[in-house]
Structure formats: structure tokens, C-alpha cells
């Protein structure tokens, strides 16, 4: 029995217990707290090691070979850490809501942990789907809009993500069929990776499969032009769901590309037509979505669109494929997850207190809520990429790593990096403008809010501290990834 | 003691119960029902201990291989569940029956079960025909059993007319096959088809007619028209029986017949495969797409059952692949084994709502979860599995079918299957969403007995367990059925 199995099972058991009538808040808080401790323990144990650790495999079928196999390397541990942190914060900030909020949060978090910590393609896929279902249901049932509108948003999300999942399943099945070498089908990721090392596929086939996987995983991460589900979904989703989905679950698509697509199809990503397509799409994320975000009139719109936009940087790292850029991408995945969960959590509080998030109606909120303002500032400055917070380290590594091959002539990749840098400026414009407009200056309509009680500040302080600590000491995370990705 | 004594015993028990009902009217229906259940349960318990030897005279037309034993167990489990659901639904059903009687609802299923068990062992077309008729004729009675309900009568008439027509087509096909191959047994047909001297056009015509006749029984497009009306009109326990038992019986015969038609070197193999692929693709689409617009959940389940039949036909089109331990007949058996708990559980939910005075429409499901969290969870598990959500049994069955299709390069059929699966997600989750909606009408708390709760719980658990640990089931179904034909 591996510690990872406990980590995966704990939230699911807690969700079942809450459903069966156990007191929701103590059970879910206890489970997420224990889970965070377990993941921290595993991370400390792993520090300094390389390769997969804590492995354990329980075969469920012999041919096609499938097994409930767990195992973690640095990347999965970093993402597990992110999941447990955000899950704890998301569960903690739930106040006076029906039990289903706790159940859904636990299921989404548990599903994400399963997806990050298993090493069998079947279970990686299955756990992600498990996490998606409560997301849809919560948007449809408890979304923050009129019933008809939230149902429409939920269906839009479902159709986009469902279609993305099917494309993904097709790509995964294709890869499994191609790599299983004629005899026996295997879904074991390690076996597939070995096969890819020993007998790589022809380059044009690699490119085709990689592209299918890119579209499948990309839709889940709101890669331009498959992004239009994300903004309404995050603006409508209940707070803990928005925190968990944008902070954690969306990283699944990136994780899949990093763990499945890139190692199995290393040359596919570098084939010119695939790379150029990806560069165009990610510029769409950064520049088009950047401009869209600048024109948003509501805070939740700004945040949702900015979250779509920031995915572009991570895709840039995948397009570049250098070691530094990929490590930067993992760092940024962690940083973005923590910071967006922090801001969405605070944003949900604001909406509960004020009833609106329109910029035209807000102003001068800092006067009565100084602590809230400081916490919000952490999220805002992290998003902009202020040195000292984790996002900066990640973005810097991505930009530097992507530009690394510069030898006098500018390739498409280098042009993209130059254009993408303008995204940082755009983030600064919309985030600072939103921050100044909401918290400083005079009150526009007499709306004001007060600081949350001390106990309700804890989850946000937890996330802000994480940003600060890993921002000042990014080696804490980078040390977990000693080998090249 | 051999397995066929069990079958004879079950049929005999059915007749005895019928006589008791006719001549001893003061025996309560509960006693009758429980006796039938006890009989079926006893047979199920004895099944693994029965010898598999057959007397010499039976061997030409009877076989006891892995697949046959599996389907016999399948038929018994289905019958047990149907009988229990009938007992649970009795208070509602008796309102629509003559003088509030139910006896045939307990005796006929036993006879149907005996027929299905016998059919699983069939080795020639005559046995197939006789057992198929035993099952179908009993179903004519069962479907129209709630005779004071116009819907049930309509369903009965439709089923009778189309059933009789399909029987005619089937017999016609059998005659042509006999004419072409000179054999009634599957082995003989296979041998003749592998011989290039056999007349191809005659054999193909016969095979096509046979497949049409069986297509009616398993609800394959374009012979699926009767399903929505009949499933909706028939009493819910009978609908379960039709949708699970009758379908499985049809597929065991199809598996046997196709083993013969697609034998290596068969002169009609490529045509039959093409026929299967086209029929399968049509069936998944014509089942799934109309289901999206249904407002009655029972009708929705009927359409979904058509679409599931389509996946099974597509699985049959993928002949054995070295990459799976399961043969294509094995994949069908696996799919049906996962289909049993999820379908029965879904209909259990419907039946229990009916008994408690609710309807079967989508609007009756609205807000169900608020006061009935357990029932809602069970129905959720069932529907999620029917939709093919990963980590439930339904996903694995579909995954095998999809992998098989991709492995053989049947891309057209694969895309139809994927479109149908995507549509399936829509209509199943529409129902699930309705159950958890908080606004609108308040559904009262429903009451149902402890045994029913346990049975439904076991079904739900088996869906979840098979979804993550299918190994035991694969063990039962492998090695490939042909390899262990027990004499």
C-alpha cells in the first residue's frame, strides 16, 4: 500500500461520509488538512530523489493490461501539493452553504489527485472525468446566475469539455494502439514511455497524434480557439468550484501534455506545422485574450479571462520544449493555481457582501477592509509577475528558456516570445487598473465591505504565504525536478 | 445431475405455479412470488455444481461451454431480479390486471428463463427456433399483462404483430440456409460455408434473413421501431426482462450464428461483416439521437437500450483480435454483464417511483434528490454507467468496443459510436441534473423495503466494482469460449 493511495482515497471517502450525513465542515476540513500533511510528508521524503517514487500497482485486467498503478515524481508531487493547498482553502472558505458544496469540492480535489498521482493512462483519464462531473453539476445547480442562464453556461461547459475529453480519449487510444507493439495492449504509462524510447514512431505519425492530443488536452486548458467556455464558466461557478477548477483541474490538461504527450511523442511537438499551429494558438491566448480582458467591465470577467490568457505562457514553454522552459512551466502551473484560487476566493467573498462586481459601482473598498485589500494585492501582484512571488520565477524561466536557442536569426518561436512579452504589460494594465478602481479612490455608490473574521482569513493567508515562500525560494520546488523533463 | 435438469425443473415449477393459481385461488400472490424466487435462487446456487456432461443423444444439438454457462447464470440472475421487482410493483400492477391477479407474472418468467437457458446451449437452428419461440410467446402474454391499461394492450399488439413477422422472417432464413448448406447445426453450416463450392448468393440471402429476424429480437435498426412503444407500455418488470433478458438471449444466438457465418475462409464473411457494421452504426445513432428529445424517462431508457444493442452489434463485427484476451463474443458477454446491473437498477428506480404514485416523466424526476438522496444516488450511478462515465462498468464495455473498432480500422463505425456516446452523455446527464435541481416541485420521500434497498445497493456496488476491477469477470469469460467446449 502506497501513501499515494491513501492521499487519493481520503477525499473520496470524506465525500461519501458527508453524503451519508457526517458533519460536513469538520469532516471535509479534517480530511483536506490530513491530506495536505500527507502530501507534504511525501514531498519531503522525495526531495533529492529522481524518477518515480511510492509506486504500487494493482492489475485490474491482464490483456489489455490495465492496473491501478500509483507513482509520483517531482511534477506530480508539485501538482498534488497545489491540489491539497487549494482544496484546503476552498473547503475552508465555504460558509453556510448546503453539504453538496463540501461534497463537490472533495470530489473535484480527489479526482484531480487521482489524475496526478496514478501512472496508468486509463485511470489518469478516468479520474479527470470524475472531477469534471461535480463541476458541471455545481455550475448548473448552484451557479451564481438565474437558473436558465446558469444551466446554459453549464451545458456550454459540458459540451466543450465533453467534446475535448472525447478527442483526448481518441488521441490516447490511438497512442496506446500504436505503442503497444502489435501484441498486447497496455495502458501503463511507464511501459508506453519505454516503448517510445526503444522504438519511436515515425515523425509524421508522432506529429498527427501529438496534434490530436494537443486539441484534446488544449480544450481542457482553454487553449485558443477552444477557450470560450472558460470565462462564463468561472464567472458563474460557485466560489469553491471556481477555485478548484481554475486553480487545479485546468492544470490537468497541461500535466497530460507534459507527462503523456511530450515523452511519448518527443519529435511530434517540434514538427514545424505542429509548432507553428501551437504558436498561433498561444498568441491567441496571450494577445487576443489580453485585449479582451482589458475591456472587461466586471471583476469576475477580468479574472476569468486573465486565467485563460495566462495559459498561453505555459503553452509557450511546451512549444519551446527546452528543459528550463518546461521547469518554468511547472513552476508557473503551481503559481497560477495558487494565485488564481486566491483571487477567485476573495472575489467570491466580495460578491457575497456587495452583490455586484461591476467596476462602475465599486471603489474605495480598502478604507474598511485593509486586510482583505492586502490579501487581494498578493493575488494581483502574483498575476502580474512581480518579483518575489512564484509567478515571476515561472514566467522568467519560460521566457529565458524559450529564447535560449537564439543564434542571430529570429525564428517563429523567438518572434512569439517577443510578442508574448507584451502580455505581461497587458496583465499589468488590467490588473492594476482593477485593483486601483476597486480598492482605492472614492466610493462610487456607497457600497463598502468589511474584513472577514480572523478564522476566515486563514485560507487566504495560507495561499498568499505559499506564493511568497515559493516565490522567494523557488528552489524548494525546482529541487523536486532534478532530472530533465 | 446436469444443467438441463435445472432448466426442466424451472419450467416445471412455472407450470405448477400456474396450476396452483388456477385451482387454489386462496394462495396469496406473495407466496407464489416467493416460491418462484426461491426456485430460481436454488437453480442459481446449483448451477456451479452441476456436471457438464451430456448424454450422447444430446450432444449434436446441445453444448455446455463457458459462454453457455455464463448466459445461463445471466438468465437466472435477470429472472430473480425481475421476479423481485414484480413483487415490489404488485400493488400498482394489480390495479390494471383482471381481478387483481398476478400469477402468470410469476410463472411465465420461470418458463422464459428456462427457454433462455436452453437457448444459450443451442447448437443448431431448430433448437434456436424452438427456444426463441418459447421465450417470445411467453413475452406476448407478459407485455399485455396489464390489460386494463391501454398502453399495455397497445404494446402487446405491436409486439405480437412484429414478433410474429420477425419469426416468419427467421424461419424463412433458416430454410434458405438449410437449402444452401444442407445443415441445421452451426458446425455443419460453418463447414459448408468454408467450402467454396457452396452457393454464395443462396447462403448470403439466408444469412441476411436470419440476421433480420434476430435483429427484430435484439432491436437492431432498422427493426427497432417497436421498442419505444413496447418498452413504455409494458409493465416495468416486463420491460426490464425484455431489455436485459430477451436482448441477452438474442445476442447469444447472434454470437453462435456469427461464429458459424464468419468462420475462417467463409465465403460470405466480408458481406456479413459489412452488414453488421452498417446495422450497428445505424442502431447506435437511431437509438441515441432520438433519445435526446424524450420527455419520458422510460422511453428514454428504451431508446438507450437500442443504442446499447448497437454497440453490441459493432462488437460482434470485430472478430477476434490477438490484442485482447476476450473474443468478440467475450466482449459482448462482458458488455451484457455490465449492462445488466445498470439497466435493472435504472428500471428499479422507475418502478419504485411508480409504486409510490409518481410518474415516469422527466418532470417527475425533478428535485428527487432533495428528499430521496439514496434513490437519487442509485439512479445517478446507473445512469452515469449507462452513459459510459469512466470508473463505472459501462465505460469499460464501451472502451473495449471502441478499441476493437479502432484496432480493425473501422473508422466510420467508430465515429458513429463516438457520436452516439456523446449524445448519450447529454440525455443521461439531463436526467441526473433534473434530479438534483433544487427549485420547483417537492417530491415526497418515497418508501421502499429493506430487501429492495439491499438489492439495489448490491447492483450499484457491482457497477462501481466492475468499473475499477473487471478482472474476475474476464476470468469467468476466458479463455475464449471455443477453446473449452466441454463434452
PDB file of N, CA and C in Angstrom, chain B residues 40 47 90 107 141 163 165 169 173 225 231 246 262 274 359 377 380 384-385 394 432-433 456 480:
ATOM      1  N   UNK B  40     -35.869 -20.080  -8.488  1.00  0.00           N
ATOM      2  CA  UNK B  40     -34.812 -19.527  -9.338  1.00  0.00           C
ATOM      3  C   UNK B  40     -33.506 -19.408  -8.563  1.00  0.00           C
ATOM      4  N   UNK B  47     -26.252 -24.130 -10.021  1.00  0.00           N
ATOM      5  CA  UNK B  47     -25.634 -24.050 -11.349  1.00  0.00           C
ATOM      6  C   UNK B  47     -24.136 -24.363 -11.353  1.00  0.00           C
ATOM      7  N   UNK B  90     -46.225  -5.032  -7.288  1.00  0.00           N
ATOM      8  CA  UNK B  90     -47.535  -5.668  -7.307  1.00  0.00           C
ATOM      9  C   UNK B  90     -48.678  -4.715  -6.934  1.00  0.00           C
ATOM     10  N   UNK B 107     -45.217 -17.141 -12.921  1.00  0.00           N
ATOM     11  CA  UNK B 107     -44.922 -18.442 -13.534  1.00  0.00           C
ATOM     12  C   UNK B 107     -44.267 -18.276 -14.904  1.00  0.00           C
ATOM     13  N   UNK B 141     -47.640 -12.620 -23.798  1.00  0.00           N
ATOM     14  CA  UNK B 141     -48.560 -12.553 -22.673  1.00  0.00           C
ATOM     15  C   UNK B 141     -48.106 -11.503 -21.671  1.00  0.00           C
ATOM     16  N   UNK B 163     -43.437  -9.315 -33.660  1.00  0.00           N
ATOM     17  CA  UNK B 163     -42.763 -10.538 -33.233  1.00  0.00           C
ATOM     18  C   UNK B 163     -43.093 -11.685 -34.177  1.00  0.00           C
ATOM     19  N   UNK B 165     -44.079 -11.430 -37.268  1.00  0.00           N
ATOM     20  CA  UNK B 165     -43.448 -11.163 -38.557  1.00  0.00           C
ATOM     21  C   UNK B 165     -41.972 -11.579 -38.534  1.00  0.00           C
ATOM     22  N   UNK B 169     -39.774 -14.273 -40.770  1.00  0.00           N
ATOM     23  CA  UNK B 169     -38.540 -13.978 -41.492  1.00  0.00           C
ATOM     24  C   UNK B 169     -37.436 -14.929 -41.054  1.00  0.00           C
ATOM     25  N   UNK B 173     -35.388 -17.552 -43.286  1.00  0.00           N
ATOM     26  CA  UNK B 173     -33.926 -17.532 -43.354  1.00  0.00           C
ATOM     27  C   UNK B 173     -33.326 -18.885 -43.042  1.00  0.00           C
ATOM     28  N   UNK B 225     -38.213  -0.207 -34.466  1.00  0.00           N
ATOM     29  CA  UNK B 225     -39.341   0.704 -34.278  1.00  0.00           C
ATOM     30  C   UNK B 225     -40.266   0.317 -33.115  1.00  0.00           C
ATOM     31  N   UNK B 231     -41.632  -0.960 -24.852  1.00  0.00           N
ATOM     32  CA  UNK B 231     -40.974  -0.791 -23.553  1.00  0.00           C
ATOM     33  C   UNK B 231     -41.772   0.153 -22.665  1.00  0.00           C
ATOM     34  N   UNK B 246     -34.265 -10.721 -22.727  1.00  0.00           N
ATOM     35  CA  UNK B 246     -34.560 -11.050 -24.113  1.00  0.00           C
ATOM     36  C   UNK B 246     -33.419 -10.610 -25.014  1.00  0.00           C
ATOM     37  N   UNK B 262     -18.926 -16.399 -39.866  1.00  0.00           N
ATOM     38  CA  UNK B 262     -17.638 -15.730 -40.059  1.00  0.00           C
ATOM     39  C   UNK B 262     -16.477 -16.681 -39.799  1.00  0.00           C
ATOM     40  N   UNK B 274     -19.821  -6.406 -43.290  1.00  0.00           N
ATOM     41  CA  UNK B 274     -20.280  -5.103 -43.735  1.00  0.00           C
ATOM     42  C   UNK B 274     -21.699  -4.845 -43.240  1.00  0.00           C
ATOM     43  N   UNK B 359     -44.948   9.557 -11.574  1.00  0.00           N
ATOM     44  CA  UNK B 359     -44.949   9.158 -12.969  1.00  0.00           C
ATOM     45  C   UNK B 359     -43.561   8.748 -13.425  1.00  0.00           C
ATOM     46  N   UNK B 377     -29.053   8.742  -5.640  1.00  0.00           N
ATOM     47  CA  UNK B 377     -27.669   8.309  -5.843  1.00  0.00           C
ATOM     48  C   UNK B 377     -27.633   7.015  -6.669  1.00  0.00           C
ATOM     49  N   UNK B 380     -28.380   7.801 -10.144  1.00  0.00           N
ATOM     50  CA  UNK B 380     -27.224   8.506 -10.708  1.00  0.00           C
ATOM     51  C   UNK B 380     -26.147   7.519 -11.132  1.00  0.00           C
ATOM     52  N   UNK B 384     -25.044   7.149 -14.899  1.00  0.00           N
ATOM     53  CA  UNK B 384     -23.663   7.502 -15.231  1.00  0.00           C
ATOM     54  C   UNK B 384     -22.984   6.327 -15.917  1.00  0.00           C
ATOM     55  N   UNK B 385     -23.316   5.120 -15.453  1.00  0.00           N
ATOM     56  CA  UNK B 385     -22.717   3.936 -16.060  1.00  0.00           C
ATOM     57  C   UNK B 385     -23.287   3.705 -17.451  1.00  0.00           C
ATOM     58  N   UNK B 394     -19.940   0.668 -17.185  1.00  0.00           N
ATOM     59  CA  UNK B 394     -20.331   0.990 -18.552  1.00  0.00           C
ATOM     60  C   UNK B 394     -19.194   1.490 -19.411  1.00  0.00           C
ATOM     61  N   UNK B 432     -30.013  13.279 -14.729  1.00  0.00           N
ATOM     62  CA  UNK B 432     -29.321  13.409 -13.441  1.00  0.00           C
ATOM     63  C   UNK B 432     -29.440  14.841 -12.926  1.00  0.00           C
ATOM     64  N   UNK B 433     -29.250  15.786 -13.829  1.00  0.00           N
ATOM     65  CA  UNK B 433     -29.346  17.202 -13.455  1.00  0.00           C
ATOM     66  C   UNK B 433     -30.728  17.501 -12.900  1.00  0.00           C
ATOM     67  N   UNK B 456     -30.843  -3.165  -4.634  1.00  0.00           N
ATOM     68  CA  UNK B 456     -30.403  -2.029  -5.441  1.00  0.00           C
ATOM     69  C   UNK B 456     -28.982  -1.628  -5.070  1.00  0.00           C
ATOM     70  N   UNK B 480     -11.008 -18.144 -24.448  1.00  0.00           N
ATOM     71  CA  UNK B 480     -12.020 -17.981 -25.470  1.00  0.00           C
ATOM     72  C   UNK B 480     -12.968 -19.175 -25.478  1.00  0.00           C
TER      73      UNK B 480
END
